[in-house]
mmCIF file of C-alpha atoms in Angstrom:
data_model
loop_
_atom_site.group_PDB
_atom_site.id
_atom_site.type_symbol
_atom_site.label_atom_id
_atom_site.label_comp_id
_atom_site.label_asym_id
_atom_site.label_seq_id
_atom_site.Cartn_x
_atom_site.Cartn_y
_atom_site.Cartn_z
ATOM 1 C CA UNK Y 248 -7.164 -14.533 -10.188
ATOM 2 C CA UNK Y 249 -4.129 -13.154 -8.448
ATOM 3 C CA UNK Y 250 -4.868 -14.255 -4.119
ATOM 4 C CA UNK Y 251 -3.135 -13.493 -1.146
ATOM 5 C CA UNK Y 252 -4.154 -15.198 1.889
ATOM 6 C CA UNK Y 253 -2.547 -14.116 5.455
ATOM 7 C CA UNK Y 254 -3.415 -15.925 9.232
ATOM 8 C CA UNK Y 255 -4.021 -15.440 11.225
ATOM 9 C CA UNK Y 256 -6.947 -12.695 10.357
ATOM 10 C CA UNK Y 257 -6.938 -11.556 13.998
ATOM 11 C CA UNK Y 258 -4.171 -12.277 16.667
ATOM 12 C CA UNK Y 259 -4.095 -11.139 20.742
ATOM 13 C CA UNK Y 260 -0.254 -11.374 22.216
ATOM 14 C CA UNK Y 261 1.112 -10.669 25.347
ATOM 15 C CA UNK Y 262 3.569 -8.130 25.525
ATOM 16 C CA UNK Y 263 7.406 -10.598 25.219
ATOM 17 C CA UNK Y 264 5.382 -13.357 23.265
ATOM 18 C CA UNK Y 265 6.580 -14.484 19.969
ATOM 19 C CA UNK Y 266 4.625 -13.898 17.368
ATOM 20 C CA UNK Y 267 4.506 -15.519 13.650
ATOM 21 C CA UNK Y 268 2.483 -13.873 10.809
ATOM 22 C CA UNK Y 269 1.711 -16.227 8.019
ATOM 23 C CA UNK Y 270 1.563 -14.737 4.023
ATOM 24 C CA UNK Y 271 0.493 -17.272 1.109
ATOM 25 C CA UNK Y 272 0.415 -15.959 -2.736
ATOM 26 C CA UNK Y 273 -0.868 -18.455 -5.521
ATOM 27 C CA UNK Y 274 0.460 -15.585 -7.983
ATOM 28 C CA UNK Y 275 3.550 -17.172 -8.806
ATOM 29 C CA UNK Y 276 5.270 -13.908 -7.751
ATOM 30 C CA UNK Y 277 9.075 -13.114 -6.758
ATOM 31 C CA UNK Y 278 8.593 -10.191 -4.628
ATOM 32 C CA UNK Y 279 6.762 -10.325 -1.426
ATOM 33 C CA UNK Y 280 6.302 -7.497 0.895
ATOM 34 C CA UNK Y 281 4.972 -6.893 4.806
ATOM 35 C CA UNK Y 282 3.816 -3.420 5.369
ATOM 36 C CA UNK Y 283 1.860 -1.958 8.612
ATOM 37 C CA UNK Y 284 -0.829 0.424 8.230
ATOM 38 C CA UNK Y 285 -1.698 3.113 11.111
ATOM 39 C CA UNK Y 286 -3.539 5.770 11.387
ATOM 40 C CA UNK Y 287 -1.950 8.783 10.020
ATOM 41 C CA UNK Y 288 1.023 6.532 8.468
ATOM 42 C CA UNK Y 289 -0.419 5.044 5.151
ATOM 43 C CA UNK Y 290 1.408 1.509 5.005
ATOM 44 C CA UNK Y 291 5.032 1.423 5.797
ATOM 45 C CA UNK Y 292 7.080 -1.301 4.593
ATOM 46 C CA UNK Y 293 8.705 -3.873 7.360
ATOM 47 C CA UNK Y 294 10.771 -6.376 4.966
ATOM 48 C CA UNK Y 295 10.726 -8.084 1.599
ATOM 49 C CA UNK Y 296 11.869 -10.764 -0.526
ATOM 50 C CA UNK Y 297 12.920 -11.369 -4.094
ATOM 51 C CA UNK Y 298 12.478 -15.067 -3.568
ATOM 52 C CA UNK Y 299 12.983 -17.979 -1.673
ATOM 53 C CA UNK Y 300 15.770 -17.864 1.153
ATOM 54 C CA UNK Y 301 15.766 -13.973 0.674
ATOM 55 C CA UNK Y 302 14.884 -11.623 2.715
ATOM 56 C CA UNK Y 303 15.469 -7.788 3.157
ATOM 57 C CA UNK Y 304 14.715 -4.636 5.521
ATOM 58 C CA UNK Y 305 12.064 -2.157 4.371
ATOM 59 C CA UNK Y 306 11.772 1.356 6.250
ATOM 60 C CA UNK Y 307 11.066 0.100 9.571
ATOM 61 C CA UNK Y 308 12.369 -3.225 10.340
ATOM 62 C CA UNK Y 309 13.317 -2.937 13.978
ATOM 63 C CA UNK Y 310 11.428 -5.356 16.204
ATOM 64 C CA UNK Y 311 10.972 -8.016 13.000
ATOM 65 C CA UNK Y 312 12.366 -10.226 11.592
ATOM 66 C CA UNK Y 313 10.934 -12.491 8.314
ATOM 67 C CA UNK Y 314 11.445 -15.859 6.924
ATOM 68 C CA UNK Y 315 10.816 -16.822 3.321
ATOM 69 C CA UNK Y 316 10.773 -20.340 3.121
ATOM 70 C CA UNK Y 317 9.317 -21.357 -0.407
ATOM 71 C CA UNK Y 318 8.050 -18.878 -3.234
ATOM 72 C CA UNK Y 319 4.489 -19.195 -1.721
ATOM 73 C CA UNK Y 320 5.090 -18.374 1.316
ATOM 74 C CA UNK Y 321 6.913 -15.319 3.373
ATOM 75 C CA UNK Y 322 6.804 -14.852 7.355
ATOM 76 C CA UNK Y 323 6.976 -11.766 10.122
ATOM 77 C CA UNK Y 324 8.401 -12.395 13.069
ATOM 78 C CA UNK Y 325 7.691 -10.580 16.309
ATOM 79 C CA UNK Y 326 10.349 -12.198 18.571
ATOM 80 C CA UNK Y 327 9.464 -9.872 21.727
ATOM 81 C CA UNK Y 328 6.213 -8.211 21.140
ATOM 82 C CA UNK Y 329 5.552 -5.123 21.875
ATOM 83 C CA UNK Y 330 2.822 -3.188 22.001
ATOM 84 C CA UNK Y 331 3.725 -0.496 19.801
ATOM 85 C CA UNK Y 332 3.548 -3.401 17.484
ATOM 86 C CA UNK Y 333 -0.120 -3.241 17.987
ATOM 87 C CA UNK Y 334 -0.689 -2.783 14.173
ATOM 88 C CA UNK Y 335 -3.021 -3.964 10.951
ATOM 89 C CA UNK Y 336 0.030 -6.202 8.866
ATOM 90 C CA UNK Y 337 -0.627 -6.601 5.342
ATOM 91 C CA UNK Y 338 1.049 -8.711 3.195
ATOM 92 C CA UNK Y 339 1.245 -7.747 -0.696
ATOM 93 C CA UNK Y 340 3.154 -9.679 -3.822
ATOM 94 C CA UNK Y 341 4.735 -8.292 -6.783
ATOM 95 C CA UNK Y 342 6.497 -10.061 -9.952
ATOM 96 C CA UNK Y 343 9.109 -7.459 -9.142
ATOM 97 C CA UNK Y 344 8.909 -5.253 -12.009
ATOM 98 C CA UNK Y 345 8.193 -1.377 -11.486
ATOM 99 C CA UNK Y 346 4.858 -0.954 -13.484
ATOM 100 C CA UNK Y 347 3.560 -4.241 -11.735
ATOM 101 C CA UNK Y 348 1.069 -3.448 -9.134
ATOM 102 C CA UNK Y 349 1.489 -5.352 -5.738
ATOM 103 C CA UNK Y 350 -1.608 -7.855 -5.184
ATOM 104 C CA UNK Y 351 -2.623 -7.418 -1.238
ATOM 105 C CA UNK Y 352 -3.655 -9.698 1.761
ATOM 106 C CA UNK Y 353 -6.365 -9.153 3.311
ATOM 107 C CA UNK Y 354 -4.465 -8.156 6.781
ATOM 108 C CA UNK Y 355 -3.777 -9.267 10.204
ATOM 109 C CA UNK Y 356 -5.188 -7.400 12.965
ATOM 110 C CA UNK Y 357 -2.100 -7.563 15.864
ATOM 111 C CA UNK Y 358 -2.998 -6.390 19.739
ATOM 112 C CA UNK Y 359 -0.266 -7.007 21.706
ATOM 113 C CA UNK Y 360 -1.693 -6.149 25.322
ATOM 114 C CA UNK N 241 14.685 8.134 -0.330
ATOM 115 C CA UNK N 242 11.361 8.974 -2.110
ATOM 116 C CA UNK N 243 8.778 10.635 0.081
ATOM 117 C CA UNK N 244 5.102 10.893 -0.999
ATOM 118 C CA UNK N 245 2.679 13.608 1.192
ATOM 119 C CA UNK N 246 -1.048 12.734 0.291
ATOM 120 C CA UNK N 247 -3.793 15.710 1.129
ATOM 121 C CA UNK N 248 -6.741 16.130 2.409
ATOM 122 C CA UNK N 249 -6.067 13.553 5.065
ATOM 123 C CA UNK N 250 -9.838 13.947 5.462
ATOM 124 C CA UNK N 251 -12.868 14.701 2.434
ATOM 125 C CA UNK N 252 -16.270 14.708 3.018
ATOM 126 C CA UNK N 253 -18.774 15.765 -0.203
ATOM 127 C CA UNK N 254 -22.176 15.470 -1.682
ATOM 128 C CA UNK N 255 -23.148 12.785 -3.525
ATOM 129 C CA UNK N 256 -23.022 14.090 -7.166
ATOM 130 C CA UNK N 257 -19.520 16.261 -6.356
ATOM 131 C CA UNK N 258 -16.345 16.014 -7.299
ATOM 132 C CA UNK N 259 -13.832 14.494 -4.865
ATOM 133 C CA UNK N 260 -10.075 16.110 -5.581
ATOM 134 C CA UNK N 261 -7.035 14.293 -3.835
ATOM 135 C CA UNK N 262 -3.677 15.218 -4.463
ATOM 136 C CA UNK N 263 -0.102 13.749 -3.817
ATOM 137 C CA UNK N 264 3.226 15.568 -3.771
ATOM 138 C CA UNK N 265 6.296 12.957 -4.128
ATOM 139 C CA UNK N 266 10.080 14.133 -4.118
ATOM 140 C CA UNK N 267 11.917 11.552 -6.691
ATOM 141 C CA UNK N 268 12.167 13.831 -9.935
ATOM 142 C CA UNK N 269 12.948 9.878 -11.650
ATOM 143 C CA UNK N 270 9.812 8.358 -10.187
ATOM 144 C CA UNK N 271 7.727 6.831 -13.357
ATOM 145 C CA UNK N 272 5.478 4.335 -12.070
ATOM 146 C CA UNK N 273 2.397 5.528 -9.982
ATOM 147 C CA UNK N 274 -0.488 3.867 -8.028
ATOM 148 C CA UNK N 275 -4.142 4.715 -6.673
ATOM 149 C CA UNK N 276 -5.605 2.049 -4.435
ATOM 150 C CA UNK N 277 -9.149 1.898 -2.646
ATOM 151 C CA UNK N 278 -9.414 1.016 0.816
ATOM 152 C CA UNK N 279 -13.111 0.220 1.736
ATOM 153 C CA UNK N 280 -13.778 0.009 5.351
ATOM 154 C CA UNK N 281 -12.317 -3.124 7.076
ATOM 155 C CA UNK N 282 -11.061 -4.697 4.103
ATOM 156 C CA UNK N 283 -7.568 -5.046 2.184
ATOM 157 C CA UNK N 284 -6.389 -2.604 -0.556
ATOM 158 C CA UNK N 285 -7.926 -2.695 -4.189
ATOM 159 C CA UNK N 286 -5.717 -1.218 -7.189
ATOM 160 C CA UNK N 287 -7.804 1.670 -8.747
ATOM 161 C CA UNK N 288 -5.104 2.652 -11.639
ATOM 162 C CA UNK N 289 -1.670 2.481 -12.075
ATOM 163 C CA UNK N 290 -0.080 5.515 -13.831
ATOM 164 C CA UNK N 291 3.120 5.449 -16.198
ATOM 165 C CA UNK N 292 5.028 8.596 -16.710
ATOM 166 C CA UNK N 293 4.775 9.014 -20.003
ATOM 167 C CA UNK N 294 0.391 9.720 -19.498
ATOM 168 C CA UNK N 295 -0.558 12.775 -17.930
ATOM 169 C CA UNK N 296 -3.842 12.304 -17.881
ATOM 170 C CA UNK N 297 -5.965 8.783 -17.547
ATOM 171 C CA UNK N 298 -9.274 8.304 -17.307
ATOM 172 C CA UNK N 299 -11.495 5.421 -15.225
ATOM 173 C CA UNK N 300 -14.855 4.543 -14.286
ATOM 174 C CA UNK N 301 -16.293 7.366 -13.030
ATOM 175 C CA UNK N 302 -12.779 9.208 -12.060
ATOM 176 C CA UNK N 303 -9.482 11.277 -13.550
ATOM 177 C CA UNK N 304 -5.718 10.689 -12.680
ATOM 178 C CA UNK N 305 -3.455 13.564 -13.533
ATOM 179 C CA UNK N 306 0.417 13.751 -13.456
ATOM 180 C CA UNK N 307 2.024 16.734 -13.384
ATOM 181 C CA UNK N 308 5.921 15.995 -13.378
ATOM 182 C CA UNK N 309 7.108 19.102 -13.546
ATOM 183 C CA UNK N 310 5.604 19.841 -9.661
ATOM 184 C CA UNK N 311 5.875 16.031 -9.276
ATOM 185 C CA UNK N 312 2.224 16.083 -8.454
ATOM 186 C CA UNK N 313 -0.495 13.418 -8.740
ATOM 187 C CA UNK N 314 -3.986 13.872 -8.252
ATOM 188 C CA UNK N 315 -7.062 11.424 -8.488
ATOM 189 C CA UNK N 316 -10.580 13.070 -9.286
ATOM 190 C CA UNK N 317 -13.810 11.389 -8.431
ATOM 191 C CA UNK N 318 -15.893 13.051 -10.862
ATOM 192 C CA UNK N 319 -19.896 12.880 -9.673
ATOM 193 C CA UNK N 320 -19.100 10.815 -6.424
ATOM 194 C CA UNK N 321 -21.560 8.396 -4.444
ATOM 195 C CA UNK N 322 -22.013 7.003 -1.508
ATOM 196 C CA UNK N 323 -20.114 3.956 -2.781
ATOM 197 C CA UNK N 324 -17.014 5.838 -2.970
ATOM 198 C CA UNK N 325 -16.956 6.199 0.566
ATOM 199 C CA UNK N 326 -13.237 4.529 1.099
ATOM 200 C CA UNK N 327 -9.588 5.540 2.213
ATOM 201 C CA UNK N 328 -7.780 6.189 -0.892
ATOM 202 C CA UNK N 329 -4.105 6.002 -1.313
ATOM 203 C CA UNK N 330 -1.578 6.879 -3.381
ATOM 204 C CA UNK N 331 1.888 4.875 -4.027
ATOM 205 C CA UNK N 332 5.119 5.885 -5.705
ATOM 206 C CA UNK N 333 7.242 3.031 -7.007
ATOM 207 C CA UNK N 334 10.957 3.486 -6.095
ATOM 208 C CA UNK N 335 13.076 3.938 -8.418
ATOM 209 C CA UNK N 336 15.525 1.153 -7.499
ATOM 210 C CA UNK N 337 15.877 -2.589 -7.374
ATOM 211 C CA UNK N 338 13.306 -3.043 -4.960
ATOM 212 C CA UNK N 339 10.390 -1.404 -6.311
ATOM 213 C CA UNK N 340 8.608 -0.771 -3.352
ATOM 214 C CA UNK N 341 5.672 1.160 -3.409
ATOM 215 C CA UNK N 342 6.114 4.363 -0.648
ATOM 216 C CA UNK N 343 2.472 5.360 0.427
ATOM 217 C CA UNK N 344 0.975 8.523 1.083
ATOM 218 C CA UNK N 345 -0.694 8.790 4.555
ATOM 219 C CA UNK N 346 -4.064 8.188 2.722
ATOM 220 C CA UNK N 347 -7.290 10.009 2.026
ATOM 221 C CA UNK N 348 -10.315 9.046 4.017
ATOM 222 C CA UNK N 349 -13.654 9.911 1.732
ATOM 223 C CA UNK N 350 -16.790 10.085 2.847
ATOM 224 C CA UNK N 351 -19.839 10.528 -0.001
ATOM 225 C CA UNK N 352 -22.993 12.187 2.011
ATOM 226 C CA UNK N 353 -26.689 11.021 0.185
#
C-alpha cells in the first residue's frame, strides 16, 4: 500500500518564524511534490524533486524553499513566515512517469498569526 | 504553460441525480488525465486516471468523458448519494519532464437525502 505521511498534521507560527514541513513516502518513488490548496485555487505546486539532493520550483515558489535529503524524505521551508502562507500543504509522490498518479499526504494545516 | 478551468465551482443535487462536472484545459498535447475525491478534512483519493487514447471510461457508479477536440473533460456521477458529498478535482499532467499534475480550482458536491 502506497503511504505518505507529513508532520506536523497541524502547525501555529508566528509571523518571521521558520518553519519546516516534514514529507515521508514508503513508495519507493522518485518524484516528490509540495502543493498548497486554498479556497478557490485547487492545489498549486510549490517545488519538487526527481530524487535525492534535487530539488526544483513549481508555480509558486516564492517564500519556500525545500530540502530533499534521502529518497524518503522531502522538506518545505518557510524561512520568514508569513501569513499569506497561512495554507493546507500537501505533500504527494510520483514514480515520475506521466500516466502514474501522484499518491497524497494527508496535509499540514499552517496558521501563521 | 497548461491551464485547467474546472466548473461548477459549486453542485448541489438530489440523491438519485446525476452530478455533471466539467474541465476545460489549454495543452492540445496533454494525454494523461486525473479525477481525485476530496472528502471533507481529509487528503486527496484518485478516482480515475484517463489516457488519451479512451474517450469514454466507466467507474463505480460514475462516467469520465474526453473530448480532445474541445480539450474537455467531464466526470458524471450517475445516481449520486449522500456519500458523494466531496470536492472533486480534476488534474492535467504536463506534458514535460516534470509531470506535474495542474489542478482545476475544484468542484465542491453536495448530495441532499
Amino acid at each position: 500500500e502506497a503511504a505518505v505521511t507529513q508532520s506536523p498534521r497541524n502547525k501555529v507560527a508566528v509571523t518571521g518564524g521558520k518553519v519546516t514541513l516534514s514529507c515521508n513516502q514508503t513508495n519507493n518513488h522518485n518524484n516528490m511534490y509540495w502543493y498548497r490548496q486554498d479556497t478557490g485555487h485547487g492545489l498549486r505546486l510549490i517545488h519538487y524533486s526527481y530524487g535525492a539532493g534535487s530539488t526544483e520550483k513549481g508555480d509558486i515558489p516564492d517564500g519556500y524553499k525545500a530540502s530533499r535529503p534521502s529518497q524518503e524524505n522531502f522538506s518545505l521551508i518557510l524561512e520568514l513566515a508569513t501569513p499569506s502562507q497561512t495554507s493546507v500543504y500537501f505533500c504527494a509522490s510520483g514514480d515520475g512517469t506521466g500516466y502514474a498518479e501522484q499518491f497524497f499526504g494527508p496535509g499540514t494545516r499552517l496558521t501563521v498569526l | 504553460g497548461e491551464q485547467v478551468e474546472q466548473r461548477p465551482p459549486h453542485l448541489s443535487v438530489r440523491e438519485g441525480d446525476s452530478a455533471f462536472i466539467t474541465c476545460t484545459y489549454t495543452d492540445p498535447n496533454s494525454y494523461y488525465f486525473f479525477w481525485y475525491k476530496q472528502e471533507p478534512g481529509a487528503s486527496l483519493q484518485l478516482l480515475m486516471k484517463v489516457f488519451s487514447s479512451t474517450e469514454i471510461n466507466e467507474g463505480q457508479g460514475f462516467t469520465v468523458l474526453l473530448n480532445k477536440k474541445d480539450t474537455r473533460l467531464s466526470l458524471n456521477l450517475t445516481a449520486a448519494h449522500p456519500g458523494d458529498s466531496a470536492a472533486y478535482f480534476c488534474a492535467v499532467s504536463a506534458s514535460s519532464g516534470s509531470w506535474q499534475l495542474i489542478f482545476g480550482s475544484g468542484t465542491q458536491l453536495t448530495v441532499m437525502p
